[in-house]
PDB file of C-alpha atoms in Angstrom:
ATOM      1  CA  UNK A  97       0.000   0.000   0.000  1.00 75.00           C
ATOM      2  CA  UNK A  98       1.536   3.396  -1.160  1.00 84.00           C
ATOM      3  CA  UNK A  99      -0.033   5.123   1.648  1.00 90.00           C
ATOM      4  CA  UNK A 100       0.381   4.212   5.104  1.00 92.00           C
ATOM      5  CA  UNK A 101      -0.331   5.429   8.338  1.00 92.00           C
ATOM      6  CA  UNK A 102       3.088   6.845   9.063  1.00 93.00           C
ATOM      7  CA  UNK A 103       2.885   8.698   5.783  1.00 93.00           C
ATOM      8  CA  UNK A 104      -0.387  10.179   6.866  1.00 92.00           C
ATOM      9  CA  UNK A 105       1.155  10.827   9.989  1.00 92.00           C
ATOM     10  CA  UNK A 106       3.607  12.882   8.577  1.00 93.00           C
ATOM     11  CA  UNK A 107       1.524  14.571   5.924  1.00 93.00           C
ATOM     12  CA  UNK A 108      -0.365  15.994   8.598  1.00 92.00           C
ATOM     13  CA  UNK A 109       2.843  16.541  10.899  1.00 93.00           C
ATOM     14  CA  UNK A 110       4.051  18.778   8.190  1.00 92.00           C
ATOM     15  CA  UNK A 111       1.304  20.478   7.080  1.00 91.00           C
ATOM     16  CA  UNK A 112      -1.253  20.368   9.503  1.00 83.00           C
ATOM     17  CA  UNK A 113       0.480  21.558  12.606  1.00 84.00           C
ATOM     18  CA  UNK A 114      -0.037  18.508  14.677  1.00 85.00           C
ATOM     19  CA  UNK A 115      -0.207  14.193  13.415  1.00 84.00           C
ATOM     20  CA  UNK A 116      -3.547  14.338  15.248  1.00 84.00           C
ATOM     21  CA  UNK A 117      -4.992  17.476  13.087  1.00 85.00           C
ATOM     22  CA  UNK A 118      -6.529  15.806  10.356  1.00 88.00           C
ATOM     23  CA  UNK A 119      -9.234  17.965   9.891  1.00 89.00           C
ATOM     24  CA  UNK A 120      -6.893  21.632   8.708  1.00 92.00           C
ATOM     25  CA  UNK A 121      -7.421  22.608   4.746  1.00 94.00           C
ATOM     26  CA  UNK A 122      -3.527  22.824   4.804  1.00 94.00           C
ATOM     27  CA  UNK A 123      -3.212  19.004   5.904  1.00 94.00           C
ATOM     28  CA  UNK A 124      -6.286  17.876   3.674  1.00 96.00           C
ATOM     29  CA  UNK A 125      -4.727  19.254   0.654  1.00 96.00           C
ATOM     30  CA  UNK A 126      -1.552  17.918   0.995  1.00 96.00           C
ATOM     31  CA  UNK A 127      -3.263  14.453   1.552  1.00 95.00           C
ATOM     32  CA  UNK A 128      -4.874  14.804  -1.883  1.00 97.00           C
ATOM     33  CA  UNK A 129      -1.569  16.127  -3.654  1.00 97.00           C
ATOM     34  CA  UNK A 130       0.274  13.677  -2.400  1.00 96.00           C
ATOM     35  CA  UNK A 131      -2.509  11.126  -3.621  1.00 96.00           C
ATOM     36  CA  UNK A 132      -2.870  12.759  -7.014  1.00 97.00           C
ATOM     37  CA  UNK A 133       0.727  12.543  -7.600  1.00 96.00           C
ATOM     38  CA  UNK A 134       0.617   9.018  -6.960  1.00 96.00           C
ATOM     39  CA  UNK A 135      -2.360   8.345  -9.375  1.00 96.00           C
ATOM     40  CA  UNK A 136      -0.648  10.725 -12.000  1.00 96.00           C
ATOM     41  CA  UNK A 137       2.101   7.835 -12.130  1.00 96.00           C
ATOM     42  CA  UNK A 138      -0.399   4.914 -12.446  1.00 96.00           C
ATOM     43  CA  UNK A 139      -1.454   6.547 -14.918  1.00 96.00           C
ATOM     44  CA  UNK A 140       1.154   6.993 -16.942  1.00 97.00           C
ATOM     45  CA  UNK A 141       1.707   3.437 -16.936  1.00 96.00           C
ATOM     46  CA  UNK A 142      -1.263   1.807 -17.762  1.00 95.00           C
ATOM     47  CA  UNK A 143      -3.322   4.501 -20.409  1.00 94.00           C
ATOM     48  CA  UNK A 144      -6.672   2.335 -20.537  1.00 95.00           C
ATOM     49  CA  UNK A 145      -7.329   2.262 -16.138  1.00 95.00           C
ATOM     50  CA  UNK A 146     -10.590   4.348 -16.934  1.00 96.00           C
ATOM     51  CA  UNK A 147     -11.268   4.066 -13.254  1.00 97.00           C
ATOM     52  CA  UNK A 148      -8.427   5.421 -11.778  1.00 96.00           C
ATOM     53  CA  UNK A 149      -8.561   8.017 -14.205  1.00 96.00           C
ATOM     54  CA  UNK A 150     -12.151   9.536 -12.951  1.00 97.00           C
ATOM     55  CA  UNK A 151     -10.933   9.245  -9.277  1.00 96.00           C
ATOM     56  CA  UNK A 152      -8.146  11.298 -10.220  1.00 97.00           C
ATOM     57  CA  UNK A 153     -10.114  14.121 -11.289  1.00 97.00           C
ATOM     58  CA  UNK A 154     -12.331  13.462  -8.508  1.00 97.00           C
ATOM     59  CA  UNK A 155      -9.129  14.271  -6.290  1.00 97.00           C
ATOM     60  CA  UNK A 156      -8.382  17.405  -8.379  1.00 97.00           C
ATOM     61  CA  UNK A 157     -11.850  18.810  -7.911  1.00 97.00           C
ATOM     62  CA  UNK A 158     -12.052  18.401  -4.235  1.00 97.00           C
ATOM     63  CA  UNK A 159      -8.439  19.626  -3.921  1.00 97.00           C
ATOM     64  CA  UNK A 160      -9.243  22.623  -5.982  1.00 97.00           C
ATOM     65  CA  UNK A 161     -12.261  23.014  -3.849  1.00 97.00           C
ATOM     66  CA  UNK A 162     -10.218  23.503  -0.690  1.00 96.00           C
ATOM     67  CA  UNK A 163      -7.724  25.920  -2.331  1.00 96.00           C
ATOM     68  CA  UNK A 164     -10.465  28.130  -3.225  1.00 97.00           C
ATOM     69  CA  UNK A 165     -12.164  27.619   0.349  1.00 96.00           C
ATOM     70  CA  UNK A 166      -8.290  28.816   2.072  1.00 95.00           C
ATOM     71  CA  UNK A 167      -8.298  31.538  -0.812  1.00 96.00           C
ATOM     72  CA  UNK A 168     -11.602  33.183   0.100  1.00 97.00           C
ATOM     73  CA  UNK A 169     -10.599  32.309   4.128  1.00 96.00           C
ATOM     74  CA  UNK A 170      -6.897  33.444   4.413  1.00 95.00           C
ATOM     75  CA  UNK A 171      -4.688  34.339   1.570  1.00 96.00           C
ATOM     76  CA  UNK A 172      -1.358  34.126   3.491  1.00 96.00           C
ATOM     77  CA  UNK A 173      -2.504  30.275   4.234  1.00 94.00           C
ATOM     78  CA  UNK A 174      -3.358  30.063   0.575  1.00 95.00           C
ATOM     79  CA  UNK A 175      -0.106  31.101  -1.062  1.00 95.00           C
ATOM     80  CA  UNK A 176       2.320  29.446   1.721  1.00 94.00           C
ATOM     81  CA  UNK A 177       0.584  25.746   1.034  1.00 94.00           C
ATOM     82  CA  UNK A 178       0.794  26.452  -2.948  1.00 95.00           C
ATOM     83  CA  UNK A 179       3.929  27.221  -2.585  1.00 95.00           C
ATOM     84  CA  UNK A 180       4.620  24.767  -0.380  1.00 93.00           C
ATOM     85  CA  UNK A 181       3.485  21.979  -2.567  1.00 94.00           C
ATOM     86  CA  UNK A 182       4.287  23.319  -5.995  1.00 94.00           C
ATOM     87  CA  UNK A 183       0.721  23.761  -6.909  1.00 92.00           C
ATOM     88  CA  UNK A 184       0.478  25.531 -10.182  1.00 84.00           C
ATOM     89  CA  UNK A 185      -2.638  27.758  -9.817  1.00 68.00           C
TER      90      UNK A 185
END
């Protein structure tokens, strides 16, 4: 399994403030880049996984869906976690 519990962990660690906040935009986003990177290179492997394919923009909506949430909330949050994560905007 790509993503474990001690990856979580330290997904949220990072960007969340605490393991135990799971719940922050910052440490929700990260989650989801970190999972649409990981799809982006299935993908590129095997062309036809339809499936995957619809969960990965699935990911990108909800993801993009947050950013605009932190946007409208608190800009400074906003532009530290995109650049932070190397989210093109």
């Amino acid at each position: 399994m790509y993503l474990t519990k001690e990856t979580k962990a330290e997904i949220f660690a990072k960007h969340g403030g605490k393991a135990e906040n799971t719940g922050s935009a910052e440490g929700q986003i990260a989650l989801f880049t970190f999972r649409i990177n990981h799809l982006t290179e299935h993908l590129k492997k095997n062309r036809q996984d339809f499936n995957t394919e619809r969960s990965l923009v699935k990911l990108v909506g909800k993801r993009r869906s947050l950013l605009d949430y932190l946007k409208k909330k608190d800009i400074n949050r906003y532009r530290e976690i995109i650049k932070e994560l190397n989210i093109r905007k």
